[in-house]
Amino acid sequence: MTNGGSLLPIIALLPFLGALVPGLMIRAGRNACATFTAVPTIAALAMLGVLTPDVMAGEVLKAEIEWLPQLGLSASFFLDGLGLLFAFMILGVGLLITLYARFYLSGDDPMGQFYTYLLLFQGAMLGIVISDNILLLLIFWELTSLSSFLLIGYWKHLPEGRQGARMALAVTGSGGLAMIAGMLILGNIVGSYNLTDILAAGDVIRASDWYLPALILILLGAFTKSAQFPFHFWLPHAMAAPTPVSAYLHSATMVKAGVFLMARMWPALAGTDAWFYIVSITGLITMVLGALIALFKDDLKALLAFSTVSHLGLLTMLLGFGTEKAAIAAVFHIINHLTFKAALFMTAGIVDHETHTRDIKRLGGLAKFMPITALIGTVAALSMAGIPLFNGFLSKELMLEEAAHTAWYQNDWIVPALATLGALLSVAYSLRFIFHVFAGPARDDYPAHPHDPPFGMYAAPALLCVLVVAIGVLPGLAYPMVKVAAQAVTGQELNFYLKIWHGVTPALIMSIIAVVGGALLLGLHRPLARAWNAAPRPEAKAIFDALISALVRLSRGVTDGLHNGAISRYLAIFVVSTVGLVYVAFSGGTLSPPTREMLPVPPVVAVGYVLLIASALLVVLNHHNRFRALVLIGVIGLMISAGFVYLSAPDLALTQISVETVTIMLLLLALHFLPKTTPRESSVGLRLRDGVIAVAAGAGVAALAMVFLLRDFDPISDYHLANSYEGGGGTNVVNVILVDFRGYDTFGEIIVLGIAGLTIFALMEALLSGPAARRLRNTDYSRDRSRDRHPLMMVVATRAMLPIAVMVGVYIFLRGHNQPGGGFVAGLVISIALLMQYMASGFGWTQTRQRLEYHTMIGWGVLIAALTGVGAWLGGAPFLTSIYGYIKLPLIEKFGLGSAFAFDLGVFLTVLGAVMLMLYSLSRIARYAGETVNVEPMDYDPSGKRELKKPEGE
Amino acid sequence: MELLVASAVGVLTASGVYLILRLRAFPVILGLALLSYAVNVFLFSTGRLAINAPPVLQAYGDASYSDPLPQALVLTAIVISFGMTAVLVMFALGAYLEAEDDSINMTETDETETTGKEGEA
């Protein structure tokens, strides 16, 4: 029996898949496009039909696809009576709208787009009503806001369309955000995001302290979506949409989503005073206010829009009453409202389509020209008015009956009186729709000559009118559906009858008052309308626009204030907020007592420390003199390297000292082209402010480090120490971590380094082909050029040191797996050896002796590392699994050779290539700056050949 | 010793932060270099301090070892921060050579000037 549930995800997915169809089929013509758009809807309807008997029998069908169960995220669906009712409404009306739109849209409108949006919306709506997981429901909820935005703004060329779409999105979207918060609170109270769990936990929810916030937030979502006062204003503006959209979204589906949600959450949230008063008062106000405004609207669609607002208010009020009978009335009215209101919207669309106007003042007497349309419109409007033998009457009676028994704060006449007033106004505007549009004398000044549309266009509303009359005469037809849906809302077994004649009840009397009063009111419409139009009243759109532009001004002010193009400001904001956050975290936590003793400080360490601190402070004080600052930076780097040696990190010391060398060379090269001093431009106040920020940041970090250093915790590195030799084949654990345990990280890092090298090369190329190259050529650097640029002593010394340095590099590389060293350090050492040649004999001389391109070296490095990793696949192991063995070459100590060794070779080559490419790129700039290119190793060669000596500054 | 390391990290951070808040590219680069030192030493210190206990396995006896994991992380961090410094230097150099100004802040007038120049080109 329950295997039917597996159809649910397919039903939910079908419209989304179907959304692709119109785009493909539009080339085959408009009829084919419409036909194929109907296919997914029909298929979904058929599947729903298969599931119907089970649901009617009272079963709840479920399907669950787990995604992230830890977070409570799963794609779970369920179908009960309420879901079934709504699913039928969404798909059924969707089908009718597809048909209607085929005839409504003109040849200029992109029909494929329209159908795609329509199906997207249909899928989102369908998702809301069959989701079991509230997070999933929220996603579909937001999707309806987005897809309705597309639909409302479908006529992009109309400013009203665009503004209406924006307004609808802003209002329903912000309501949706509130609802997300509310739903998350709800999920936290219950401990599950599954709707079925939440619905079963109503007592827990109502008893929770968080009940009221959750209720208000969720209701905000529902009220904005269902256009309840004071959020009702967006709906009339959304009427700028094509009429099929209005008929679908604003009568049957989207605006009902809020009502659906309240009905869905009824077992969990209803039954408290808060629910009763908030929901029923909002609903009643909306009902009366909407009806009142509708009576005085001259635009047909605006009239219908406000009548929809009013009817949504009615539904909200009924749900707010919180009684079972009210729930029955609400469910029944949902069906009835759907039938007559969709028919009315489509009628309005036909009138607009045929007469080219929707202004009631310019219409009247249309019954003569378009009798079929007039008949349809009259039937639907009479139902809306609540005239017997039409279905609107039945649910309105139920509503009045409930209202008659409801008291607010012990006042038992205000609810019935206001409900009767609402009904009365509703009769008045419904009759106006009939009498001012279809009845009356025929006119001869219609903007177009009216006539009945083709069958395809009135088929959909006609079918709905048949339903209106059928249910109105034989309410038993709707009974099973109403029963199963109302039971799903209340969660109780319900026994009731739907019938036309209940005897002379208060509801009947109220109904009679409403009809008579409504008719009288219509008679007085002309003077009343004059008075209404003369009366001042708040214009919602103006208020909304003012609010939005105030918000835009505010955010622009904030953005411009923070983001004004000054990096210093961003950095200051960043540092200050980080310090602030850390302070908050610090002050909120507790600190365990220190568990470690401090190590003693030998005098030599103290000296190093003083040097370090003094240099750091001197850099700050002296940074205007850039060379001096650079020298001081070098001192700091050396002291840190020494610190690493002392604190048992030989690998770090080696790396730090070689990187230090390379960095200083790089900065020196760059400084050659940059100004040698930094101007003093910051005011004293600014410097003071930066100083305060800096001291705060420094103190924070120091405190954090201190706290850290004095406490013990269990590191994960015991594993590395224990397995380094057996698993990785090396005794230098740091190196084994780099090339084995965390090889993947290292692989990523050498790629980053390679990319950095290539970036610099690319930047330099771009720079040298731009205006900078011209400027470089015209700048005279000769005055800071030494007279002996390639001194004899240096050339000889570096030449002698090259093989030694390379030997040291190779040695460090080979022993790296077992002793401090490895690919990173070896790469740096050898690049320093090569750099010395560049420095001693100049760029041109060295370049001619370079055999390997640095780009190629980076490429090979990454490739070798990758191949090593891939090699592990051959052995059936995961990427970068290492193998190793020991070999003993003659004359050389026994050393380990494994795949990690090849990987380290890749690291070595990449580091060497990247570092060399960076410095090479910088020094190439020098050639553009009029640097002479020497082909000789040194300026003055004592071994004769005096004639080759170049004159200075050629 | 711990106090020295922690205060050194603090002083380096403070100097670094002060320098990156300057208005010219070169002090900012120096500041970033100082911040890199601070961050690296800080990361290293999360493995706690130990003397004469390099994480190189000894064949005999049960020697104590300092925590190798922060060291491995810092080793790559040192090399990567060199790469980053190099890229920044290149940016600064390029910006200076193109605009003849190594100020890092873009003010309103600068923007219009730049667009004006682009318009000419």
PDB file of N, CA and C in Angstrom, chain A residues 180-214:
ATOM      1  N   ILE A 180      11.721  31.557   7.675  1.00  0.00           N
ATOM      2  CA  ILE A 180      12.860  30.647   7.855  1.00  0.00           C
ATOM      3  C   ILE A 180      13.258  30.638   9.333  1.00  0.00           C
ATOM      4  N   ALA A 181      13.382  31.853   9.900  1.00  0.00           N
ATOM      5  CA  ALA A 181      13.762  31.936  11.311  1.00  0.00           C
ATOM      6  C   ALA A 181      12.746  31.189  12.171  1.00  0.00           C
ATOM      7  N   GLY A 182      11.452  31.436  11.891  1.00  0.00           N
ATOM      8  CA  GLY A 182      10.424  30.792  12.691  1.00  0.00           C
ATOM      9  C   GLY A 182      10.483  29.276  12.597  1.00  0.00           C
ATOM     10  N   MET A 183      10.698  28.794  11.378  1.00  0.00           N
ATOM     11  CA  MET A 183      10.735  27.338  11.174  1.00  0.00           C
ATOM     12  C   MET A 183      11.925  26.718  11.885  1.00  0.00           C
ATOM     13  N   LEU A 184      13.061  27.459  11.861  1.00  0.00           N
ATOM     14  CA  LEU A 184      14.241  26.912  12.537  1.00  0.00           C
ATOM     15  C   LEU A 184      13.978  26.822  14.040  1.00  0.00           C
ATOM     16  N   ILE A 185      13.305  27.843  14.590  1.00  0.00           N
ATOM     17  CA  ILE A 185      12.974  27.787  16.014  1.00  0.00           C
ATOM     18  C   ILE A 185      12.090  26.575  16.279  1.00  0.00           C
ATOM     19  N   LEU A 186      11.108  26.407  15.396  1.00  0.00           N
ATOM     20  CA  LEU A 186      10.184  25.283  15.551  1.00  0.00           C
ATOM     21  C   LEU A 186      10.938  23.950  15.528  1.00  0.00           C
ATOM     22  N   GLY A 187      11.846  23.846  14.549  1.00  0.00           N
ATOM     23  CA  GLY A 187      12.621  22.611  14.439  1.00  0.00           C
ATOM     24  C   GLY A 187      13.451  22.378  15.688  1.00  0.00           C
ATOM     25  N   ASN A 188      13.956  23.488  16.282  1.00  0.00           N
ATOM     26  CA  ASN A 188      14.768  23.342  17.494  1.00  0.00           C
ATOM     27  C   ASN A 188      13.932  22.903  18.675  1.00  0.00           C
ATOM     28  N   ILE A 189      12.710  23.427  18.761  1.00  0.00           N
ATOM     29  CA  ILE A 189      11.851  23.042  19.878  1.00  0.00           C
ATOM     30  C   ILE A 189      11.577  21.547  19.811  1.00  0.00           C
ATOM     31  N   VAL A 190      11.241  21.091  18.597  1.00  0.00           N
ATOM     32  CA  VAL A 190      10.811  19.694  18.460  1.00  0.00           C
ATOM     33  C   VAL A 190      12.002  18.747  18.385  1.00  0.00           C
ATOM     34  N   GLY A 191      13.116  19.262  17.831  1.00  0.00           N
ATOM     35  CA  GLY A 191      14.273  18.385  17.655  1.00  0.00           C
ATOM     36  C   GLY A 191      14.216  17.610  16.363  1.00  0.00           C
ATOM     37  N   SER A 192      13.348  18.027  15.469  1.00  0.00           N
ATOM     38  CA  SER A 192      13.275  17.361  14.164  1.00  0.00           C
ATOM     39  C   SER A 192      12.730  18.369  13.178  1.00  0.00           C
ATOM     40  N   TYR A 193      13.182  18.257  11.938  1.00  0.00           N
ATOM     41  CA  TYR A 193      12.664  19.158  10.913  1.00  0.00           C
ATOM     42  C   TYR A 193      11.586  18.484  10.098  1.00  0.00           C
ATOM     43  N   ASN A 194      11.171  17.316  10.522  1.00  0.00           N
ATOM     44  CA  ASN A 194      10.124  16.644   9.762  1.00  0.00           C
ATOM     45  C   ASN A 194       8.764  17.143  10.186  1.00  0.00           C
ATOM     46  N   LEU A 195       7.998  17.508   9.182  1.00  0.00           N
ATOM     47  CA  LEU A 195       6.699  18.094   9.442  1.00  0.00           C
ATOM     48  C   LEU A 195       5.825  17.139  10.245  1.00  0.00           C
ATOM     49  N   THR A 196       5.888  15.876   9.895  1.00  0.00           N
ATOM     50  CA  THR A 196       5.019  14.927  10.602  1.00  0.00           C
ATOM     51  C   THR A 196       5.385  14.883  12.085  1.00  0.00           C
ATOM     52  N   ASP A 197       6.675  14.976  12.416  1.00  0.00           N
ATOM     53  CA  ASP A 197       7.072  15.017  13.826  1.00  0.00           C
ATOM     54  C   ASP A 197       6.582  16.296  14.486  1.00  0.00           C
ATOM     55  N   ILE A 198       6.717  17.410  13.754  1.00  0.00           N
ATOM     56  CA  ILE A 198       6.329  18.698  14.322  1.00  0.00           C
ATOM     57  C   ILE A 198       4.830  18.723  14.588  1.00  0.00           C
ATOM     58  N   LEU A 199       4.064  18.221  13.624  1.00  0.00           N
ATOM     59  CA  LEU A 199       2.612  18.249  13.793  1.00  0.00           C
ATOM     60  C   LEU A 199       2.190  17.384  14.979  1.00  0.00           C
ATOM     61  N   ALA A 200       2.977  16.336  15.235  1.00  0.00           N
ATOM     62  CA  ALA A 200       2.610  15.457  16.344  1.00  0.00           C
ATOM     63  C   ALA A 200       3.024  16.049  17.696  1.00  0.00           C
ATOM     64  N   ALA A 201       3.861  17.096  17.660  1.00  0.00           N
ATOM     65  CA  ALA A 201       4.402  17.628  18.910  1.00  0.00           C
ATOM     66  C   ALA A 201       3.771  18.961  19.285  1.00  0.00           C
ATOM     67  N   GLY A 202       2.509  19.142  18.918  1.00  0.00           N
ATOM     68  CA  GLY A 202       1.832  20.413  19.170  1.00  0.00           C
ATOM     69  C   GLY A 202       1.889  20.855  20.622  1.00  0.00           C
ATOM     70  N   ASP A 203       1.706  19.927  21.549  1.00  0.00           N
ATOM     71  CA  ASP A 203       1.673  20.301  22.967  1.00  0.00           C
ATOM     72  C   ASP A 203       3.023  20.842  23.420  1.00  0.00           C
ATOM     73  N   VAL A 204       4.087  20.161  22.981  1.00  0.00           N
ATOM     74  CA  VAL A 204       5.440  20.608  23.340  1.00  0.00           C
ATOM     75  C   VAL A 204       5.673  22.012  22.814  1.00  0.00           C
ATOM     76  N   ILE A 205       5.256  22.233  21.583  1.00  0.00           N
ATOM     77  CA  ILE A 205       5.507  23.532  20.946  1.00  0.00           C
ATOM     78  C   ILE A 205       4.751  24.630  21.687  1.00  0.00           C
ATOM     79  N   ARG A 206       3.481  24.367  21.975  1.00  0.00           N
ATOM     80  CA  ARG A 206       2.676  25.411  22.605  1.00  0.00           C
ATOM     81  C   ARG A 206       3.154  25.714  24.030  1.00  0.00           C
ATOM     82  N   ALA A 207       3.792  24.720  24.658  1.00  0.00           N
ATOM     83  CA  ALA A 207       4.257  24.949  26.018  1.00  0.00           C
ATOM     84  C   ALA A 207       5.631  25.623  26.048  1.00  0.00           C
ATOM     85  N   SER A 208       6.287  25.694  24.878  1.00  0.00           N
ATOM     86  CA  SER A 208       7.662  26.204  24.866  1.00  0.00           C
ATOM     87  C   SER A 208       7.695  27.719  25.036  1.00  0.00           C
ATOM     88  N   ASP A 209       8.808  28.199  25.622  1.00  0.00           N
ATOM     89  CA  ASP A 209       8.992  29.646  25.762  1.00  0.00           C
ATOM     90  C   ASP A 209       9.130  30.315  24.407  1.00  0.00           C
ATOM     91  N   TRP A 210       9.586  29.543  23.448  1.00  0.00           N
ATOM     92  CA  TRP A 210       9.858  30.097  22.130  1.00  0.00           C
ATOM     93  C   TRP A 210       8.632  30.058  21.230  1.00  0.00           C
ATOM     94  N   TYR A 211       7.494  29.640  21.806  1.00  0.00           N
ATOM     95  CA  TYR A 211       6.302  29.493  20.967  1.00  0.00           C
ATOM     96  C   TYR A 211       5.928  30.805  20.305  1.00  0.00           C
ATOM     97  N   LEU A 212       5.868  31.884  21.115  1.00  0.00           N
ATOM     98  CA  LEU A 212       5.373  33.145  20.563  1.00  0.00           C
ATOM     99  C   LEU A 212       6.277  33.701  19.452  1.00  0.00           C
ATOM    100  N   PRO A 213       7.617  33.756  19.675  1.00  0.00           N
ATOM    101  CA  PRO A 213       8.458  34.225  18.563  1.00  0.00           C
ATOM    102  C   PRO A 213       8.287  33.370  17.309  1.00  0.00           C
ATOM    103  N   ALA A 214       8.263  32.056  17.500  1.00  0.00           N
ATOM    104  CA  ALA A 214       8.132  31.191  16.327  1.00  0.00           C
ATOM    105  C   ALA A 214       6.815  31.464  15.622  1.00  0.00           C
TER     106      ALA A 214
END
